[in-house]
Amino acid sequence: MPDVTQIFAARILIVDDKESNILLLETMLRNAGYQHITACMQPRLVCALHEEQRFDLILLDLQMPEMDGFEVMQGLQLLEPESYLPVLVITAQPGHKLRALQAGAKDFISKPFDLIEVQTRIHNMLEVRLLYQKVNGYAKELEQTVLERTAQLRASEARFKSFTELSSDWYWEQDAQGKFTEISGPVLEMLGMTSTAIPTNVGQTEQQMPLPDSTPLAGWNDAECEQLHANIAARKPFLDLVYRRNLSDGSTQYLQVSGEPMFDQSSRFIGYRGVGAELRDRRRPDQEQINFRAAVGLLSQAIILLDPLSMHVLDANETLCRITGYSRAELFALTPSALNLGSLEQLQFCMAQLRQGKAVAPIQIQLHTKRNERLILQLEWRMLVMPQPIAVAILQPEPSLAWETACLT
């Protein structure tokens, strides 16, 4: 509800051809506490005054020469055809009251004046007028907010679509039962399926994904598909998971997929969404790369590969996953500082030294694990010179310690 201060600050216009009536009403209003009062004895000027000042209340006499109050209200209706017309008519003719209300007036005052009645009607009408303005303001504000949020949503959707198209060959969504509900891009062609043979899980067996000509598909790599299915079954996010299948021409197709679980507002699992791509040309991991990763995974030292510029984790071997308790996907989401490989300033200094071909002395660190343990290890840095430089962190217990001792908290 409007407070008294707002009501007394309302803009009021008195329209009457008799100066005595104007003085009476103006004196009464000022004595009551109203601060902004305007008087007019020429009804033809009312519409111009209202267009300029937008009065909160107009006290309008109906019987005036040259232009009566009904004609004035017709002009005011043109200014506010869909708005609240703040007119309180003054009349001594009982028969004029109904006509005035039909013409758009919101209330009336009878002559001769009953000052208490006049004050009450003015107060009530101003209260309604200010409430109407507040509601109308809220409606406009809400409308503007909806327009802004809609524009932001459309811009966000456009950015998201552009990003997924630039960064991947397809975008996909699955429901809680594992069925595809949304596909963008040539995912069906890459997986060797028709639109009528959408699988219930990414990486299904060939029997569940028939080709249009019923030719059996080449087999998927069972171990890699099991890893993908295990992530989905556990509702875990996964990043850049590569799996492959042997095609009928003897070549190998490599697919890379990333995904994350989706939950509704009640934290109920509703499915997965993600992006995928076929790894082509120089991005395709050849057999030598696969063998190299397998060999690094067998090393007793813990290995982690970093981009020396962005500090992003590029890869890690099985030893590091085992001693920290993190999966590769979880390590990709961590920063080197989170593992306590050093502060950002220390790491930047080390990367600068390595890029300049300078040696970095081994140091002792306390590696953070997923179990909130601290492993006392020796950290040694190396730089691989490839098309893009890669920083290699080699972690191992101090020479006098074994892994079992180093892994004690």
PDB file of N, CA and C in Angstrom, residues 20-101:
ATOM      1  N   SER A  20     -14.200  30.827  -6.654  1.00  0.00           N
ATOM      2  CA  SER A  20     -14.524  30.535  -5.251  1.00  0.00           C
ATOM      3  C   SER A  20     -14.441  29.039  -4.975  1.00  0.00           C
ATOM      4  N   ASN A  21     -14.898  28.216  -5.916  1.00  0.00           N
ATOM      5  CA  ASN A  21     -14.814  26.758  -5.742  1.00  0.00           C
ATOM      6  C   ASN A  21     -13.362  26.287  -5.716  1.00  0.00           C
ATOM      7  N   ILE A  22     -12.566  26.895  -6.591  1.00  0.00           N
ATOM      8  CA  ILE A  22     -11.139  26.526  -6.639  1.00  0.00           C
ATOM      9  C   ILE A  22     -10.464  26.871  -5.320  1.00  0.00           C
ATOM     10  N   LEU A  23     -10.719  28.095  -4.787  1.00  0.00           N
ATOM     11  CA  LEU A  23     -10.092  28.511  -3.533  1.00  0.00           C
ATOM     12  C   LEU A  23     -10.518  27.601  -2.386  1.00  0.00           C
ATOM     13  N   LEU A  24     -11.793  27.207  -2.364  1.00  0.00           N
ATOM     14  CA  LEU A  24     -12.284  26.339  -1.301  1.00  0.00           C
ATOM     15  C   LEU A  24     -11.575  24.979  -1.328  1.00  0.00           C
ATOM     16  N   LEU A  25     -11.522  24.368  -2.527  1.00  0.00           N
ATOM     17  CA  LEU A  25     -10.895  23.047  -2.640  1.00  0.00           C
ATOM     18  C   LEU A  25      -9.388  23.116  -2.400  1.00  0.00           C
ATOM     19  N   GLU A  26      -8.742  24.167  -2.918  1.00  0.00           N
ATOM     20  CA  GLU A  26      -7.304  24.294  -2.751  1.00  0.00           C
ATOM     21  C   GLU A  26      -6.939  24.484  -1.287  1.00  0.00           C
ATOM     22  N   THR A  27      -7.712  25.327  -0.569  1.00  0.00           N
ATOM     23  CA  THR A  27      -7.447  25.545   0.860  1.00  0.00           C
ATOM     24  C   THR A  27      -7.625  24.253   1.646  1.00  0.00           C
ATOM     25  N   MET A  28      -8.704  23.518   1.320  1.00  0.00           N
ATOM     26  CA  MET A  28      -8.946  22.253   2.021  1.00  0.00           C
ATOM     27  C   MET A  28      -7.804  21.261   1.788  1.00  0.00           C
ATOM     28  N   LEU A  29      -7.333  21.179   0.548  1.00  0.00           N
ATOM     29  CA  LEU A  29      -6.269  20.221   0.225  1.00  0.00           C
ATOM     30  C   LEU A  29      -4.952  20.602   0.909  1.00  0.00           C
ATOM     31  N   ARG A  30      -4.624  21.881   0.903  1.00  0.00           N
ATOM     32  CA  ARG A  30      -3.358  22.298   1.520  1.00  0.00           C
ATOM     33  C   ARG A  30      -3.415  22.105   3.035  1.00  0.00           C
ATOM     34  N   ASN A  31      -4.561  22.396   3.629  1.00  0.00           N
ATOM     35  CA  ASN A  31      -4.697  22.179   5.076  1.00  0.00           C
ATOM     36  C   ASN A  31      -4.585  20.698   5.433  1.00  0.00           C
ATOM     37  N   ALA A  32      -5.004  19.830   4.495  1.00  0.00           N
ATOM     38  CA  ALA A  32      -4.917  18.391   4.743  1.00  0.00           C
ATOM     39  C   ALA A  32      -3.489  17.871   4.588  1.00  0.00           C
ATOM     40  N   GLY A  33      -2.620  18.641   3.901  1.00  0.00           N
ATOM     41  CA  GLY A  33      -1.225  18.226   3.753  1.00  0.00           C
ATOM     42  C   GLY A  33      -0.768  17.977   2.337  1.00  0.00           C
ATOM     43  N   TYR A  34      -1.639  18.161   1.342  1.00  0.00           N
ATOM     44  CA  TYR A  34      -1.246  17.945  -0.051  1.00  0.00           C
ATOM     45  C   TYR A  34      -0.328  19.080  -0.509  1.00  0.00           C
ATOM     46  N   GLN A  35       0.708  18.723  -1.265  1.00  0.00           N
ATOM     47  CA  GLN A  35       1.789  19.681  -1.537  1.00  0.00           C
ATOM     48  C   GLN A  35       1.790  20.213  -2.960  1.00  0.00           C
ATOM     49  N   HIS A  36       1.288  19.411  -3.937  1.00  0.00           N
ATOM     50  CA  HIS A  36       1.416  19.809  -5.339  1.00  0.00           C
ATOM     51  C   HIS A  36       0.016  19.975  -5.944  1.00  0.00           C
ATOM     52  N   ILE A  37      -0.455  21.214  -5.938  1.00  0.00           N
ATOM     53  CA  ILE A  37      -1.818  21.500  -6.388  1.00  0.00           C
ATOM     54  C   ILE A  37      -1.747  22.534  -7.503  1.00  0.00           C
ATOM     55  N   THR A  38      -2.443  22.265  -8.595  1.00  0.00           N
ATOM     56  CA  THR A  38      -2.520  23.191  -9.733  1.00  0.00           C
ATOM     57  C   THR A  38      -3.997  23.494  -9.984  1.00  0.00           C
ATOM     58  N   ALA A  39      -4.302  24.741 -10.335  1.00  0.00           N
ATOM     59  CA  ALA A  39      -5.688  25.145 -10.611  1.00  0.00           C
ATOM     60  C   ALA A  39      -5.797  25.640 -12.044  1.00  0.00           C
ATOM     61  N   CYS A  40      -6.969  25.404 -12.650  1.00  0.00           N
ATOM     62  CA  CYS A  40      -7.198  25.827 -14.039  1.00  0.00           C
ATOM     63  C   CYS A  40      -8.670  26.216 -14.191  1.00  0.00           C
ATOM     64  N   MET A  41      -8.931  27.410 -14.747  1.00  0.00           N
ATOM     65  CA  MET A  41     -10.303  27.875 -14.976  1.00  0.00           C
ATOM     66  C   MET A  41     -10.668  27.796 -16.451  1.00  0.00           C
ATOM     67  N   GLN A  42      -9.747  27.318 -17.306  1.00  0.00           N
ATOM     68  CA  GLN A  42     -10.017  27.220 -18.733  1.00  0.00           C
ATOM     69  C   GLN A  42      -9.973  25.740 -19.140  1.00  0.00           C
ATOM     70  N   PRO A  43     -11.118  25.110 -19.307  1.00  0.00           N
ATOM     71  CA  PRO A  43     -11.153  23.668 -19.569  1.00  0.00           C
ATOM     72  C   PRO A  43     -10.417  23.245 -20.832  1.00  0.00           C
ATOM     73  N   ARG A  44     -10.267  24.136 -21.831  1.00  0.00           N
ATOM     74  CA  ARG A  44      -9.573  23.776 -23.058  1.00  0.00           C
ATOM     75  C   ARG A  44      -8.079  23.539 -22.836  1.00  0.00           C
ATOM     76  N   LEU A  45      -7.560  23.992 -21.694  1.00  0.00           N
ATOM     77  CA  LEU A  45      -6.133  23.817 -21.414  1.00  0.00           C
ATOM     78  C   LEU A  45      -5.849  22.537 -20.629  1.00  0.00           C
ATOM     79  N   VAL A  46      -6.893  21.829 -20.197  1.00  0.00           N
ATOM     80  CA  VAL A  46      -6.699  20.682 -19.291  1.00  0.00           C
ATOM     81  C   VAL A  46      -5.873  19.572 -19.944  1.00  0.00           C
ATOM     82  N   CYS A  47      -6.217  19.209 -21.183  1.00  0.00           N
ATOM     83  CA  CYS A  47      -5.512  18.089 -21.837  1.00  0.00           C
ATOM     84  C   CYS A  47      -4.021  18.400 -22.009  1.00  0.00           C
ATOM     85  N   ALA A  48      -3.709  19.645 -22.397  1.00  0.00           N
ATOM     86  CA  ALA A  48      -2.304  20.019 -22.563  1.00  0.00           C
ATOM     87  C   ALA A  48      -1.567  19.959 -21.220  1.00  0.00           C
ATOM     88  N   LEU A  49      -2.234  20.457 -20.162  1.00  0.00           N
ATOM     89  CA  LEU A  49      -1.614  20.402 -18.836  1.00  0.00           C
ATOM     90  C   LEU A  49      -1.369  18.952 -18.387  1.00  0.00           C
ATOM     91  N   HIS A  50      -2.350  18.089 -18.626  1.00  0.00           N
ATOM     92  CA  HIS A  50      -2.203  16.695 -18.201  1.00  0.00           C
ATOM     93  C   HIS A  50      -1.123  15.970 -19.018  1.00  0.00           C
ATOM     94  N   GLU A  51      -1.047  16.287 -20.305  1.00  0.00           N
ATOM     95  CA  GLU A  51      -0.015  15.662 -21.138  1.00  0.00           C
ATOM     96  C   GLU A  51       1.380  16.068 -20.665  1.00  0.00           C
ATOM     97  N   GLU A  52       1.479  17.285 -20.143  1.00  0.00           N
ATOM     98  CA  GLU A  52       2.777  17.789 -19.680  1.00  0.00           C
ATOM     99  C   GLU A  52       3.139  17.255 -18.297  1.00  0.00           C
ATOM    100  N   GLN A  53       2.160  17.207 -17.385  1.00  0.00           N
ATOM    101  CA  GLN A  53       2.484  16.898 -15.985  1.00  0.00           C
ATOM    102  C   GLN A  53       1.987  15.538 -15.506  1.00  0.00           C
ATOM    103  N   ARG A  54       1.072  14.903 -16.245  1.00  0.00           N
ATOM    104  CA  ARG A  54       0.523  13.605 -15.877  1.00  0.00           C
ATOM    105  C   ARG A  54       0.048  13.613 -14.417  1.00  0.00           C
ATOM    106  N   PHE A  55      -1.035  14.297 -14.173  1.00  0.00           N
ATOM    107  CA  PHE A  55      -1.564  14.447 -12.820  1.00  0.00           C
ATOM    108  C   PHE A  55      -2.027  13.096 -12.267  1.00  0.00           C
ATOM    109  N   ASP A  56      -1.897  12.951 -10.942  1.00  0.00           N
ATOM    110  CA  ASP A  56      -2.387  11.749 -10.268  1.00  0.00           C
ATOM    111  C   ASP A  56      -3.882  11.838  -9.979  1.00  0.00           C
ATOM    112  N   LEU A  57      -4.419  13.060  -9.972  1.00  0.00           N
ATOM    113  CA  LEU A  57      -5.846  13.251  -9.727  1.00  0.00           C
ATOM    114  C   LEU A  57      -6.293  14.566 -10.366  1.00  0.00           C
ATOM    115  N   ILE A  58      -7.464  14.529 -11.057  1.00  0.00           N
ATOM    116  CA  ILE A  58      -8.051  15.735 -11.646  1.00  0.00           C
ATOM    117  C   ILE A  58      -9.450  15.902 -11.052  1.00  0.00           C
ATOM    118  N   LEU A  59      -9.649  17.005 -10.297  1.00  0.00           N
ATOM    119  CA  LEU A  59     -10.968  17.362  -9.763  1.00  0.00           C
ATOM    120  C   LEU A  59     -11.659  18.198 -10.840  1.00  0.00           C
ATOM    121  N   LEU A  60     -12.672  17.643 -11.495  1.00  0.00           N
ATOM    122  CA  LEU A  60     -13.225  18.240 -12.706  1.00  0.00           C
ATOM    123  C   LEU A  60     -14.700  18.608 -12.511  1.00  0.00           C
ATOM    124  N   ASP A  61     -14.992  19.915 -12.677  1.00  0.00           N
ATOM    125  CA  ASP A  61     -16.389  20.389 -12.640  1.00  0.00           C
ATOM    126  C   ASP A  61     -17.038  20.045 -13.980  1.00  0.00           C
ATOM    127  N   LEU A  62     -18.257  19.541 -13.942  1.00  0.00           N
ATOM    128  CA  LEU A  62     -18.932  19.140 -15.174  1.00  0.00           C
ATOM    129  C   LEU A  62     -19.581  20.306 -15.903  1.00  0.00           C
ATOM    130  N   GLN A  63     -20.122  21.273 -15.182  1.00  0.00           N
ATOM    131  CA  GLN A  63     -20.877  22.369 -15.797  1.00  0.00           C
ATOM    132  C   GLN A  63     -19.998  23.601 -15.926  1.00  0.00           C
ATOM    133  N   MET A  64     -19.437  23.784 -17.130  1.00  0.00           N
ATOM    134  CA  MET A  64     -18.593  24.938 -17.420  1.00  0.00           C
ATOM    135  C   MET A  64     -18.953  25.453 -18.807  1.00  0.00           C
ATOM    136  N   PRO A  65     -18.833  26.771 -19.045  1.00  0.00           N
ATOM    137  CA  PRO A  65     -19.159  27.340 -20.361  1.00  0.00           C
ATOM    138  C   PRO A  65     -18.102  26.949 -21.398  1.00  0.00           C
ATOM    139  N   GLU A  66     -18.459  27.079 -22.654  1.00  0.00           N
ATOM    140  CA  GLU A  66     -17.593  26.808 -23.802  1.00  0.00           C
ATOM    141  C   GLU A  66     -17.256  25.313 -23.946  1.00  0.00           C
ATOM    142  N   MET A  67     -16.823  24.657 -22.860  1.00  0.00           N
ATOM    143  CA  MET A  67     -16.435  23.238 -22.931  1.00  0.00           C
ATOM    144  C   MET A  67     -16.752  22.599 -21.588  1.00  0.00           C
ATOM    145  N   ASP A  68     -17.715  21.670 -21.572  1.00  0.00           N
ATOM    146  CA  ASP A  68     -18.096  21.086 -20.283  1.00  0.00           C
ATOM    147  C   ASP A  68     -17.155  19.934 -19.897  1.00  0.00           C
ATOM    148  N   GLY A  69     -17.381  19.380 -18.715  1.00  0.00           N
ATOM    149  CA  GLY A  69     -16.513  18.330 -18.208  1.00  0.00           C
ATOM    150  C   GLY A  69     -16.537  17.055 -19.020  1.00  0.00           C
ATOM    151  N   PHE A  70     -17.675  16.755 -19.679  1.00  0.00           N
ATOM    152  CA  PHE A  70     -17.757  15.548 -20.505  1.00  0.00           C
ATOM    153  C   PHE A  70     -16.823  15.651 -21.712  1.00  0.00           C
ATOM    154  N   GLU A  71     -16.753  16.844 -22.322  1.00  0.00           N
ATOM    155  CA  GLU A  71     -15.842  17.051 -23.451  1.00  0.00           C
ATOM    156  C   GLU A  71     -14.383  16.961 -23.006  1.00  0.00           C
ATOM    157  N   VAL A  72     -14.111  17.465 -21.799  1.00  0.00           N
ATOM    158  CA  VAL A  72     -12.747  17.374 -21.269  1.00  0.00           C
ATOM    159  C   VAL A  72     -12.339  15.909 -21.101  1.00  0.00           C
ATOM    160  N   MET A  73     -13.266  15.102 -20.572  1.00  0.00           N
ATOM    161  CA  MET A  73     -12.947  13.688 -20.363  1.00  0.00           C
ATOM    162  C   MET A  73     -12.709  12.959 -21.680  1.00  0.00           C
ATOM    163  N   GLN A  74     -13.444  13.360 -22.754  1.00  0.00           N
ATOM    164  CA  GLN A  74     -13.206  12.750 -24.066  1.00  0.00           C
ATOM    165  C   GLN A  74     -11.765  13.001 -24.531  1.00  0.00           C
ATOM    166  N   GLY A  75     -11.308  14.242 -24.304  1.00  0.00           N
ATOM    167  CA  GLY A  75      -9.924  14.554 -24.672  1.00  0.00           C
ATOM    168  C   GLY A  75      -8.913  13.784 -23.837  1.00  0.00           C
ATOM    169  N   LEU A  76      -9.194  13.644 -22.534  1.00  0.00           N
ATOM    170  CA  LEU A  76      -8.287  12.898 -21.656  1.00  0.00           C
ATOM    171  C   LEU A  76      -8.224  11.415 -22.034  1.00  0.00           C
ATOM    172  N   GLN A  77      -9.361  10.852 -22.488  1.00  0.00           N
ATOM    173  CA  GLN A  77      -9.378   9.451 -22.899  1.00  0.00           C
ATOM    174  C   GLN A  77      -8.438   9.214 -24.075  1.00  0.00           C
ATOM    175  N   LEU A  78      -8.300  10.208 -24.953  1.00  0.00           N
ATOM    176  CA  LEU A  78      -7.383  10.070 -26.088  1.00  0.00           C
ATOM    177  C   LEU A  78      -5.930  10.020 -25.623  1.00  0.00           C
ATOM    178  N   LEU A  79      -5.636  10.718 -24.515  1.00  0.00           N
ATOM    179  CA  LEU A  79      -4.266  10.710 -23.986  1.00  0.00           C
ATOM    180  C   LEU A  79      -3.935   9.391 -23.284  1.00  0.00           C
ATOM    181  N   GLU A  80      -4.935   8.794 -22.649  1.00  0.00           N
ATOM    182  CA  GLU A  80      -4.707   7.556 -21.911  1.00  0.00           C
ATOM    183  C   GLU A  80      -5.791   6.534 -22.272  1.00  0.00           C
ATOM    184  N   PRO A  81      -5.771   6.031 -23.542  1.00  0.00           N
ATOM    185  CA  PRO A  81      -6.858   5.142 -23.984  1.00  0.00           C
ATOM    186  C   PRO A  81      -6.901   3.821 -23.235  1.00  0.00           C
ATOM    187  N   GLU A  82      -5.765   3.323 -22.765  1.00  0.00           N
ATOM    188  CA  GLU A  82      -5.733   2.033 -22.069  1.00  0.00           C
ATOM    189  C   GLU A  82      -5.263   2.182 -20.631  1.00  0.00           C
ATOM    190  N   SER A  83      -5.283   3.405 -20.130  1.00  0.00           N
ATOM    191  CA  SER A  83      -4.756   3.642 -18.789  1.00  0.00           C
ATOM    192  C   SER A  83      -5.885   3.990 -17.821  1.00  0.00           C
ATOM    193  N   TYR A  84      -5.476   4.212 -16.586  1.00  0.00           N
ATOM    194  CA  TYR A  84      -6.415   4.583 -15.531  1.00  0.00           C
ATOM    195  C   TYR A  84      -6.631   6.090 -15.587  1.00  0.00           C
ATOM    196  N   LEU A  85      -7.878   6.556 -15.923  1.00  0.00           N
ATOM    197  CA  LEU A  85      -8.155   7.989 -16.040  1.00  0.00           C
ATOM    198  C   LEU A  85      -8.454   8.553 -14.655  1.00  0.00           C
ATOM    199  N   PRO A  86      -7.554   9.371 -14.101  1.00  0.00           N
ATOM    200  CA  PRO A  86      -7.685   9.811 -12.697  1.00  0.00           C
ATOM    201  C   PRO A  86      -8.616  11.016 -12.534  1.00  0.00           C
ATOM    202  N   VAL A  87      -9.885  10.867 -12.872  1.00  0.00           N
ATOM    203  CA  VAL A  87     -10.827  12.004 -12.837  1.00  0.00           C
ATOM    204  C   VAL A  87     -11.858  11.795 -11.735  1.00  0.00           C
ATOM    205  N   LEU A  88     -11.992  12.822 -10.874  1.00  0.00           N
ATOM    206  CA  LEU A  88     -13.020  12.867  -9.836  1.00  0.00           C
ATOM    207  C   LEU A  88     -13.934  14.043 -10.198  1.00  0.00           C
ATOM    208  N   VAL A  89     -15.168  13.787 -10.664  1.00  0.00           N
ATOM    209  CA  VAL A  89     -16.019  14.857 -11.173  1.00  0.00           C
ATOM    210  C   VAL A  89     -16.756  15.557 -10.020  1.00  0.00           C
ATOM    211  N   ILE A  90     -17.062  16.830 -10.262  1.00  0.00           N
ATOM    212  CA  ILE A  90     -17.805  17.651  -9.297  1.00  0.00           C
ATOM    213  C   ILE A  90     -19.107  18.077  -9.972  1.00  0.00           C
ATOM    214  N   THR A  91     -20.224  17.733  -9.365  1.00  0.00           N
ATOM    215  CA  THR A  91     -21.509  18.073  -9.986  1.00  0.00           C
ATOM    216  C   THR A  91     -22.579  18.325  -8.938  1.00  0.00           C
ATOM    217  N   ALA A  92     -23.514  19.175  -9.310  1.00  0.00           N
ATOM    218  CA  ALA A  92     -24.680  19.432  -8.459  1.00  0.00           C
ATOM    219  C   ALA A  92     -25.918  18.748  -9.022  1.00  0.00           C
ATOM    220  N   GLN A  93     -25.771  18.062 -10.169  1.00  0.00           N
ATOM    221  CA  GLN A  93     -26.887  17.407 -10.827  1.00  0.00           C
ATOM    222  C   GLN A  93     -26.800  15.897 -10.596  1.00  0.00           C
ATOM    223  N   PRO A  94     -27.708  15.301  -9.821  1.00  0.00           N
ATOM    224  CA  PRO A  94     -27.679  13.850  -9.576  1.00  0.00           C
ATOM    225  C   PRO A  94     -27.732  13.038 -10.866  1.00  0.00           C
ATOM    226  N   GLY A  95     -28.413  13.530 -11.899  1.00  0.00           N
ATOM    227  CA  GLY A  95     -28.529  12.784 -13.141  1.00  0.00           C
ATOM    228  C   GLY A  95     -27.230  12.697 -13.919  1.00  0.00           C
ATOM    229  N   HIS A  96     -26.276  13.559 -13.589  1.00  0.00           N
ATOM    230  CA  HIS A  96     -25.000  13.556 -14.291  1.00  0.00           C
ATOM    231  C   HIS A  96     -24.034  12.499 -13.768  1.00  0.00           C
ATOM    232  N   LYS A  97     -24.320  11.932 -12.592  1.00  0.00           N
ATOM    233  CA  LYS A  97     -23.347  11.038 -11.960  1.00  0.00           C
ATOM    234  C   LYS A  97     -23.118   9.766 -12.781  1.00  0.00           C
ATOM    235  N   LEU A  98     -24.213   9.111 -13.209  1.00  0.00           N
ATOM    236  CA  LEU A  98     -24.077   7.877 -13.984  1.00  0.00           C
ATOM    237  C   LEU A  98     -23.404   8.144 -15.326  1.00  0.00           C
ATOM    238  N   ARG A  99     -23.810   9.244 -15.963  1.00  0.00           N
ATOM    239  CA  ARG A  99     -23.208   9.587 -17.251  1.00  0.00           C
ATOM    240  C   ARG A  99     -21.709   9.851 -17.105  1.00  0.00           C
ATOM    241  N   ALA A 100     -21.328  10.503 -16.002  1.00  0.00           N
ATOM    242  CA  ALA A 100     -19.916  10.805 -15.777  1.00  0.00           C
ATOM    243  C   ALA A 100     -19.104   9.523 -15.581  1.00  0.00           C
ATOM    244  N   LEU A 101     -19.664   8.587 -14.825  1.00  0.00           N
ATOM    245  CA  LEU A 101     -18.963   7.313 -14.612  1.00  0.00           C
ATOM    246  C   LEU A 101     -18.831   6.553 -15.927  1.00  0.00           C
TER     247      LEU A 101
END
